[in-house]
PDB file of C-alpha atoms in Angstrom:
ATOM      1  CA  ASP A  42     -26.455  70.422 -51.882  1.00 57.00           C
ATOM      2  CA  THR A  43     -27.007  66.693 -52.163  1.00 63.00           C
ATOM      3  CA  GLU A  44     -30.217  66.797 -54.156  1.00 91.00           C
ATOM      4  CA  VAL A  45     -31.240  64.332 -56.801  1.00 96.00           C
ATOM      5  CA  THR A  46     -34.607  65.016 -58.411  1.00 96.00           C
ATOM      6  CA  GLN A  47     -36.866  62.538 -60.151  1.00 97.00           C
ATOM      7  CA  THR A  48     -39.965  62.995 -62.270  1.00 97.00           C
ATOM      8  CA  PRO A  49     -42.698  61.995 -62.243  1.00 97.00           C
ATOM      9  CA  LYS A  50     -43.369  61.083 -58.626  1.00 96.00           C
ATOM     10  CA  HIS A  51     -46.109  58.675 -59.609  1.00 97.00           C
ATOM     11  CA  LEU A  52     -46.814  56.940 -62.903  1.00 97.00           C
ATOM     12  CA  VAL A  53     -49.583  54.612 -63.971  1.00 96.00           C
ATOM     13  CA  MET A  54     -49.194  52.953 -67.342  1.00 93.00           C
ATOM     14  CA  GLY A  55     -50.703  50.189 -69.379  1.00 91.00           C
ATOM     15  CA  MET A  56     -48.696  47.292 -70.712  1.00 90.00           C
ATOM     16  CA  THR A  57     -48.670  48.749 -74.226  1.00 89.00           C
ATOM     17  CA  ASN A  58     -47.610  52.260 -73.213  1.00 90.00           C
ATOM     18  CA  LYS A  59     -44.232  53.890 -73.646  1.00 95.00           C
ATOM     19  CA  LYS A  60     -43.123  56.202 -70.876  1.00 96.00           C
ATOM     20  CA  SER A  61     -39.905  57.641 -69.484  1.00 97.00           C
ATOM     21  CA  LEU A  62     -38.584  58.312 -66.016  1.00 98.00           C
ATOM     22  CA  LYS A  63     -36.249  61.241 -65.541  1.00 98.00           C
ATOM     23  CA  CYS A  64     -33.503  61.906 -63.039  1.00 98.00           C
ATOM     24  CA  GLU A  65     -31.374  65.009 -62.611  1.00 97.00           C
ATOM     25  CA  GLN A  66     -28.507  66.020 -60.373  1.00 97.00           C
ATOM     26  CA  HIS A  67     -26.367  69.147 -60.225  1.00 91.00           C
ATOM     27  CA  MET A  68     -23.697  67.987 -57.823  1.00 93.00           C
ATOM     28  CA  GLY A  69     -21.111  67.392 -60.531  1.00 92.00           C
ATOM     29  CA  HIS A  70     -21.334  63.658 -60.012  1.00 92.00           C
ATOM     30  CA  ARG A  71     -20.147  61.536 -62.913  1.00 90.00           C
ATOM     31  CA  ALA A  72     -21.809  58.263 -61.912  1.00 91.00           C
ATOM     32  CA  MET A  73     -25.550  57.728 -61.996  1.00 94.00           C
ATOM     33  CA  TYR A  74     -27.603  54.695 -61.094  1.00 94.00           C
ATOM     34  CA  TRP A  75     -31.054  53.184 -61.505  1.00 96.00           C
ATOM     35  CA  TYR A  76     -32.479  50.944 -58.814  1.00 96.00           C
ATOM     36  CA  LYS A  77     -35.744  49.043 -58.588  1.00 97.00           C
ATOM     37  CA  GLN A  78     -37.345  48.507 -55.210  1.00 97.00           C
ATOM     38  CA  LYS A  79     -40.293  46.238 -54.555  1.00 97.00           C
ATOM     39  CA  ALA A  80     -42.365  46.667 -51.412  1.00 94.00           C
ATOM     40  CA  LYS A  81     -40.633  45.570 -48.213  1.00 92.00           C
ATOM     41  CA  LYS A  82     -37.438  44.711 -50.094  1.00 96.00           C
ATOM     42  CA  PRO A  83     -34.087  46.482 -50.437  1.00 96.00           C
ATOM     43  CA  PRO A  84     -33.255  48.344 -53.636  1.00 96.00           C
ATOM     44  CA  GLU A  85     -31.852  46.267 -56.482  1.00 94.00           C
ATOM     45  CA  LEU A  86     -29.316  47.761 -58.841  1.00 93.00           C
ATOM     46  CA  MET A  87     -30.370  47.906 -62.493  1.00 95.00           C
ATOM     47  CA  PHE A  88     -27.875  50.117 -64.320  1.00 94.00           C
ATOM     48  CA  VAL A  89     -24.781  52.188 -63.648  1.00 91.00           C
ATOM     49  CA  TYR A  90     -23.501  54.987 -65.869  1.00 92.00           C
ATOM     50  CA  SER A  91     -20.015  56.313 -65.444  1.00 88.00           C
ATOM     51  CA  TYR A  92     -18.969  59.372 -67.445  1.00 90.00           C
ATOM     52  CA  GLU A  93     -22.159  59.007 -69.471  1.00 91.00           C
ATOM     53  CA  LYS A  94     -21.262  55.472 -70.518  1.00 91.00           C
ATOM     54  CA  LEU A  95     -23.151  52.382 -69.417  1.00 91.00           C
ATOM     55  CA  SER A  96     -20.781  50.468 -67.171  1.00 84.00           C
ATOM     56  CA  ILE A  97     -23.100  48.000 -65.454  1.00 82.00           C
ATOM     57  CA  ASN A  98     -26.277  46.345 -66.671  1.00 86.00           C
ATOM     58  CA  GLU A  99     -27.564  43.861 -64.145  1.00 85.00           C
ATOM     59  CA  SER A 100     -29.220  41.638 -66.745  1.00 87.00           C
ATOM     60  CA  VAL A 101     -32.247  43.881 -66.900  1.00 93.00           C
ATOM     61  CA  PRO A 102     -34.943  42.988 -69.483  1.00 94.00           C
ATOM     62  CA  SER A 103     -34.814  45.032 -72.661  1.00 94.00           C
ATOM     63  CA  ARG A 104     -38.193  46.594 -71.943  1.00 95.00           C
ATOM     64  CA  PHE A 105     -36.138  48.889 -69.680  1.00 97.00           C
ATOM     65  CA  SER A 106     -33.833  51.122 -71.687  1.00 96.00           C
ATOM     66  CA  PRO A 107     -31.547  53.580 -69.916  1.00 96.00           C
ATOM     67  CA  GLU A 108     -30.122  56.710 -71.429  1.00 97.00           C
ATOM     68  CA  CYS A 109     -27.627  59.246 -70.128  1.00 96.00           C
ATOM     69  CA  PRO A 110     -27.782  62.285 -72.442  1.00 95.00           C
ATOM     70  CA  ASN A 111     -25.347  64.324 -70.355  1.00 94.00           C
ATOM     71  CA  SER A 112     -23.585  64.280 -67.017  1.00 91.00           C
ATOM     72  CA  SER A 113     -26.577  65.702 -65.149  1.00 96.00           C
ATOM     73  CA  LEU A 114     -29.417  63.690 -66.642  1.00 97.00           C
ATOM     74  CA  LEU A 115     -30.421  60.069 -66.571  1.00 98.00           C
ATOM     75  CA  ASN A 116     -33.509  58.633 -68.209  1.00 98.00           C
ATOM     76  CA  LEU A 117     -35.179  55.268 -68.036  1.00 98.00           C
ATOM     77  CA  HIS A 118     -37.369  54.475 -71.020  1.00 97.00           C
ATOM     78  CA  LEU A 119     -40.153  51.997 -70.395  1.00 96.00           C
ATOM     79  CA  HIS A 120     -41.937  49.957 -73.031  1.00 95.00           C
ATOM     80  CA  ALA A 121     -44.238  46.934 -72.895  1.00 93.00           C
ATOM     81  CA  LEU A 122     -43.901  46.554 -69.164  1.00 94.00           C
ATOM     82  CA  GLN A 123     -45.525  43.827 -67.142  1.00 95.00           C
ATOM     83  CA  PRO A 124     -47.562  44.205 -63.935  1.00 95.00           C
ATOM     84  CA  GLU A 125     -44.664  42.664 -61.992  1.00 96.00           C
ATOM     85  CA  ASP A 126     -42.575  45.681 -62.995  1.00 97.00           C
ATOM     86  CA  SER A 127     -44.650  47.812 -60.644  1.00 97.00           C
ATOM     87  CA  ALA A 128     -42.217  49.157 -58.076  1.00 97.00           C
ATOM     88  CA  LEU A 129     -40.433  52.216 -56.752  1.00 97.00           C
ATOM     89  CA  TYR A 130     -37.693  53.273 -59.161  1.00 98.00           C
ATOM     90  CA  LEU A 131     -34.851  55.099 -57.511  1.00 97.00           C
ATOM     91  CA  CYS A 132     -32.136  57.130 -59.124  1.00 97.00           C
ATOM     92  CA  ALA A 133     -28.829  57.846 -57.415  1.00 95.00           C
ATOM     93  CA  SER A 134     -25.614  59.658 -58.207  1.00 94.00           C
ATOM     94  CA  SER A 135     -22.087  59.666 -56.855  1.00 91.00           C
ATOM     95  CA  GLN A 136     -18.605  60.901 -57.462  1.00 88.00           C
ATOM     96  CA  VAL A 137     -16.232  58.639 -59.350  1.00 82.00           C
ATOM     97  CA  SER A 138     -12.903  58.297 -57.598  1.00 74.00           C
ATOM     98  CA  LYS A 139      -9.715  57.464 -59.457  1.00 62.00           C
ATOM     99  CA  SER A 140      -9.245  54.207 -57.620  1.00 56.00           C
ATOM    100  CA  ALA A 141     -12.725  53.082 -58.694  1.00 49.00           C
ATOM    101  CA  ARG A 142     -13.759  52.763 -55.097  1.00 58.00           C
ATOM    102  CA  LEU A 143     -17.342  53.417 -54.405  1.00 66.00           C
ATOM    103  CA  GLU A 144     -18.234  56.870 -53.320  1.00 82.00           C
ATOM    104  CA  THR A 145     -21.389  57.656 -51.417  1.00 90.00           C
ATOM    105  CA  GLN A 146     -24.518  57.328 -53.497  1.00 93.00           C
ATOM    106  CA  TYR A 147     -27.145  60.015 -53.036  1.00 94.00           C
ATOM    107  CA  PHE A 148     -30.672  58.997 -53.883  1.00 96.00           C
ATOM    108  CA  GLY A 149     -33.644  60.792 -55.334  1.00 96.00           C
ATOM    109  CA  PRO A 150     -37.198  60.490 -53.990  1.00 94.00           C
ATOM    110  CA  GLY A 151     -38.122  57.838 -56.517  1.00 96.00           C
ATOM    111  CA  THR A 152     -40.928  57.271 -58.993  1.00 97.00           C
ATOM    112  CA  ARG A 153     -43.732  54.948 -57.917  1.00 97.00           C
ATOM    113  CA  LEU A 154     -44.713  53.003 -61.004  1.00 97.00           C
ATOM    114  CA  LEU A 155     -47.890  51.012 -61.384  1.00 97.00           C
ATOM    115  CA  VAL A 156     -48.327  48.860 -64.469  1.00 96.00           C
ATOM    116  CA  LEU A 157     -51.879  47.801 -65.220  1.00 94.00           C
TER     117      LEU A 157
ATOM    118  CA  ALA B 188     -24.989  34.578 -50.712  1.00 63.00           C
ATOM    119  CA  GLN B 189     -26.277  37.284 -48.427  1.00 70.00           C
ATOM    120  CA  LYS B 190     -23.402  39.613 -47.682  1.00 92.00           C
ATOM    121  CA  VAL B 191     -25.237  41.969 -45.367  1.00 97.00           C
ATOM    122  CA  THR B 192     -27.519  40.606 -42.687  1.00 97.00           C
ATOM    123  CA  GLN B 193     -29.977  42.689 -40.757  1.00 97.00           C
ATOM    124  CA  ALA B 194     -31.612  40.095 -38.575  1.00 94.00           C
ATOM    125  CA  GLN B 195     -34.198  42.430 -37.055  1.00 97.00           C
ATOM    126  CA  THR B 196     -37.184  42.778 -39.360  1.00 97.00           C
ATOM    127  CA  GLU B 197     -39.047  45.270 -37.195  1.00 97.00           C
ATOM    128  CA  ILE B 198     -38.386  47.062 -33.940  1.00 98.00           C
ATOM    129  CA  SER B 199     -41.109  48.930 -32.084  1.00 97.00           C
ATOM    130  CA  VAL B 200     -40.257  51.390 -29.344  1.00 97.00           C
ATOM    131  CA  VAL B 201     -41.931  54.122 -27.411  1.00 97.00           C
ATOM    132  CA  GLU B 202     -40.651  57.637 -27.877  1.00 97.00           C
ATOM    133  CA  LYS B 203     -37.482  58.479 -25.899  1.00 97.00           C
ATOM    134  CA  GLU B 204     -36.364  54.869 -25.778  1.00 97.00           C
ATOM    135  CA  ASP B 205     -33.036  53.949 -27.329  1.00 97.00           C
ATOM    136  CA  VAL B 206     -32.999  51.536 -30.251  1.00 97.00           C
ATOM    137  CA  THR B 207     -30.063  49.597 -31.685  1.00 98.00           C
ATOM    138  CA  LEU B 208     -30.079  48.177 -35.187  1.00 98.00           C
ATOM    139  CA  ASP B 209     -27.763  45.289 -35.924  1.00 98.00           C
ATOM    140  CA  CYS B 210     -25.802  44.831 -39.125  1.00 98.00           C
ATOM    141  CA  VAL B 211     -23.458  41.945 -39.842  1.00 98.00           C
ATOM    142  CA  TYR B 212     -21.529  41.799 -43.079  1.00 97.00           C
ATOM    143  CA  GLU B 213     -19.402  39.310 -44.930  1.00 94.00           C
ATOM    144  CA  THR B 214     -16.500  40.083 -47.233  1.00 91.00           C
ATOM    145  CA  ARG B 215     -13.075  38.770 -48.133  1.00 88.00           C
ATOM    146  CA  ASP B 216     -11.830  42.192 -49.162  1.00 86.00           C
ATOM    147  CA  THR B 217      -9.516  44.118 -46.887  1.00 86.00           C
ATOM    148  CA  THR B 218     -10.834  47.364 -48.308  1.00 85.00           C
ATOM    149  CA  TYR B 219     -14.545  47.956 -48.205  1.00 89.00           C
ATOM    150  CA  TYR B 220     -17.114  50.533 -47.228  1.00 90.00           C
ATOM    151  CA  LEU B 221     -20.161  50.287 -45.039  1.00 93.00           C
ATOM    152  CA  PHE B 222     -23.171  52.551 -45.183  1.00 95.00           C
ATOM    153  CA  TRP B 223     -26.398  53.232 -43.371  1.00 97.00           C
ATOM    154  CA  TYR B 224     -29.392  54.695 -45.150  1.00 97.00           C
ATOM    155  CA  LYS B 225     -32.788  55.743 -43.805  1.00 97.00           C
ATOM    156  CA  GLN B 226     -35.940  55.304 -45.901  1.00 97.00           C
ATOM    157  CA  PRO B 227     -38.981  57.111 -44.501  1.00 95.00           C
ATOM    158  CA  PRO B 228     -42.454  56.341 -45.874  1.00 92.00           C
ATOM    159  CA  SER B 229     -41.953  58.967 -48.581  1.00 89.00           C
ATOM    160  CA  GLY B 230     -39.511  56.566 -50.227  1.00 90.00           C
ATOM    161  CA  GLU B 231     -36.307  58.545 -50.546  1.00 92.00           C
ATOM    162  CA  LEU B 232     -33.166  56.837 -49.311  1.00 95.00           C
ATOM    163  CA  VAL B 233     -31.354  59.260 -47.035  1.00 95.00           C
ATOM    164  CA  PHE B 234     -27.634  58.763 -46.560  1.00 95.00           C
ATOM    165  CA  LEU B 235     -26.609  58.654 -42.900  1.00 96.00           C
ATOM    166  CA  ILE B 236     -23.016  57.468 -42.708  1.00 93.00           C
ATOM    167  CA  ARG B 237     -20.148  55.879 -44.599  1.00 91.00           C
ATOM    168  CA  ARG B 238     -17.321  53.998 -42.944  1.00 91.00           C
ATOM    169  CA  ASN B 239     -14.253  52.508 -44.604  1.00 88.00           C
ATOM    170  CA  SER B 240     -12.699  49.297 -43.411  1.00 89.00           C
ATOM    171  CA  PHE B 241      -9.620  51.022 -42.034  1.00 88.00           C
ATOM    172  CA  ASP B 242     -11.520  53.350 -39.768  1.00 86.00           C
ATOM    173  CA  GLU B 243     -12.888  51.558 -36.749  1.00 84.00           C
ATOM    174  CA  GLN B 244     -13.559  54.685 -34.787  1.00 85.00           C
ATOM    175  CA  ASN B 245     -17.079  54.852 -33.489  1.00 87.00           C
ATOM    176  CA  GLU B 246     -19.015  57.896 -34.525  1.00 87.00           C
ATOM    177  CA  ILE B 247     -21.696  60.011 -32.947  1.00 89.00           C
ATOM    178  CA  SER B 248     -23.857  62.472 -34.790  1.00 90.00           C
ATOM    179  CA  GLY B 249     -26.520  64.026 -32.620  1.00 94.00           C
ATOM    180  CA  ARG B 250     -28.814  61.237 -31.446  1.00 95.00           C
ATOM    181  CA  TYR B 251     -27.221  58.758 -33.863  1.00 96.00           C
ATOM    182  CA  SER B 252     -24.180  56.646 -33.106  1.00 95.00           C
ATOM    183  CA  TRP B 253     -22.428  53.843 -34.894  1.00 95.00           C
ATOM    184  CA  ASN B 254     -20.310  50.996 -33.555  1.00 95.00           C
ATOM    185  CA  PHE B 255     -17.977  49.394 -36.099  1.00 95.00           C
ATOM    186  CA  GLN B 256     -16.235  46.193 -35.026  1.00 94.00           C
ATOM    187  CA  LYS B 257     -14.171  44.368 -37.634  1.00 93.00           C
ATOM    188  CA  SER B 258     -13.530  41.484 -35.232  1.00 93.00           C
ATOM    189  CA  THR B 259     -17.208  40.576 -35.348  1.00 95.00           C
ATOM    190  CA  SER B 260     -17.932  42.017 -38.828  1.00 95.00           C
ATOM    191  CA  SER B 261     -20.584  44.238 -37.385  1.00 96.00           C
ATOM    192  CA  PHE B 262     -21.628  47.823 -37.953  1.00 96.00           C
ATOM    193  CA  ASN B 263     -24.420  48.565 -35.529  1.00 97.00           C
ATOM    194  CA  PHE B 264     -26.486  51.723 -35.366  1.00 97.00           C
ATOM    195  CA  THR B 265     -28.059  53.242 -32.266  1.00 97.00           C
ATOM    196  CA  ILE B 266     -30.709  55.929 -32.086  1.00 97.00           C
ATOM    197  CA  THR B 267     -30.760  57.547 -28.673  1.00 97.00           C
ATOM    198  CA  ALA B 268     -33.945  59.039 -27.250  1.00 97.00           C
ATOM    199  CA  SER B 269     -35.984  58.015 -30.287  1.00 97.00           C
ATOM    200  CA  GLN B 270     -38.577  60.320 -31.801  1.00 97.00           C
ATOM    201  CA  VAL B 271     -41.604  59.660 -33.977  1.00 97.00           C
ATOM    202  CA  VAL B 272     -39.718  61.141 -36.938  1.00 96.00           C
ATOM    203  CA  ASP B 273     -37.220  58.292 -36.640  1.00 97.00           C
ATOM    204  CA  SER B 274     -39.893  55.879 -37.861  1.00 97.00           C
ATOM    205  CA  ALA B 275     -38.512  54.491 -41.106  1.00 98.00           C
ATOM    206  CA  VAL B 276     -36.799  51.525 -42.688  1.00 98.00           C
ATOM    207  CA  TYR B 277     -33.073  51.540 -42.095  1.00 98.00           C
ATOM    208  CA  PHE B 278     -30.723  49.789 -44.517  1.00 98.00           C
ATOM    209  CA  CYS B 279     -27.159  48.754 -43.929  1.00 98.00           C
ATOM    210  CA  ALA B 280     -25.100  48.364 -47.109  1.00 96.00           C
ATOM    211  CA  LEU B 281     -21.678  47.122 -48.164  1.00 93.00           C
ATOM    212  CA  SER B 282     -19.448  48.150 -51.033  1.00 89.00           C
ATOM    213  CA  GLU B 283     -16.412  46.075 -51.881  1.00 85.00           C
ATOM    214  CA  ASP B 284     -13.288  47.401 -53.572  1.00 75.00           C
ATOM    215  CA  GLN B 285     -13.309  45.071 -56.523  1.00 69.00           C
ATOM    216  CA  THR B 286     -13.311  46.244 -60.108  1.00 60.00           C
ATOM    217  CA  ASP B 287     -16.156  43.938 -61.097  1.00 63.00           C
ATOM    218  CA  SER B 288     -18.317  45.075 -58.219  1.00 61.00           C
ATOM    219  CA  TRP B 289     -17.763  48.778 -58.742  1.00 64.00           C
ATOM    220  CA  GLY B 290     -20.963  50.692 -58.296  1.00 65.00           C
ATOM    221  CA  LYS B 291     -22.723  47.888 -56.458  1.00 81.00           C
ATOM    222  CA  LEU B 292     -24.181  48.644 -53.087  1.00 89.00           C
ATOM    223  CA  GLN B 293     -25.164  45.405 -51.427  1.00 91.00           C
ATOM    224  CA  PHE B 294     -28.054  46.122 -49.129  1.00 96.00           C
ATOM    225  CA  GLY B 295     -29.298  44.231 -46.149  1.00 97.00           C
ATOM    226  CA  ALA B 296     -32.979  43.394 -45.950  1.00 97.00           C
ATOM    227  CA  GLY B 297     -33.680  46.472 -43.866  1.00 98.00           C
ATOM    228  CA  THR B 298     -35.082  47.007 -40.388  1.00 98.00           C
ATOM    229  CA  GLN B 299     -38.415  48.762 -39.915  1.00 98.00           C
ATOM    230  CA  VAL B 300     -38.321  51.043 -36.888  1.00 98.00           C
ATOM    231  CA  VAL B 301     -41.665  52.117 -35.461  1.00 98.00           C
ATOM    232  CA  VAL B 302     -41.608  54.818 -32.807  1.00 97.00           C
ATOM    233  CA  THR B 303     -44.892  55.476 -31.050  1.00 97.00           C
ATOM    234  CA  PRO B 304     -45.653  58.550 -28.934  1.00 95.00           C
TER     235      PRO B 304
END
C-alpha cells in the first residue's frame, strides 16, 4: 500500500484565518515532505521531516508552520496567508536509507488552497 | 540553474499513437537517481519509475518504457499505444546523492500530454 492521505481536499480561507492541512501515511516511512505547486509549474519543496525532526526548511515564510506530531502524521499550520499563497499543497513520504540517499517519494492527492 | 530539462511543454496525440517524452538532466554526481511521475488533473503525483545512475538498463512496464542514456544525460519516457487515460502532466525529476541536497527532488517543468479519442 503506497497511500498518503491529505485533508481537506479543498480549502478556502481569508487572510486573517488560521487553518491546518493534515497528511497521514501508514507505510512506516520516516521522512515526510511538504510541497507547494502553483498552476502549470512543478512542485516546490517547502519542508522535510526526518524521524519527526525538521531537517530541511526551504526558506519558507513563517506564516507556514509545519509540525510532525508522530511518524505517521504531518501538519501544516497556516496563518495570515496572502492571496499569492493559493496553490496545491502536496504531502509526500519516503523511507530513509542509511546512506541518506533519496528513496522514492510517494505523494498524496493534495489540498487545493484558495486565499481570499 | 535548471538541472532537469523537459523541453516539450505539450504533446497532443490521437489515441493509439506512441508518444515519447524527453528528459535531459545535469549533475556532477556519479551517484544519482532519476524519476518519472504522472500528475493527472486530479492533482496527485503518481510515481512511475526510479532509476539509479549505475543502472542503464532500459525498462518496460506494460505500455510504458524508459530509455536511460548516461552518455547523453537523458532519461526518456515512451507511452506506446496511448489511451485517453494517459492524459496528464508528466514530470521527470533528479535526486543527487549529496548530504546537503538530501530530500530534494529537482523537477523538470513537466510535459502536458493530451490524448484525444
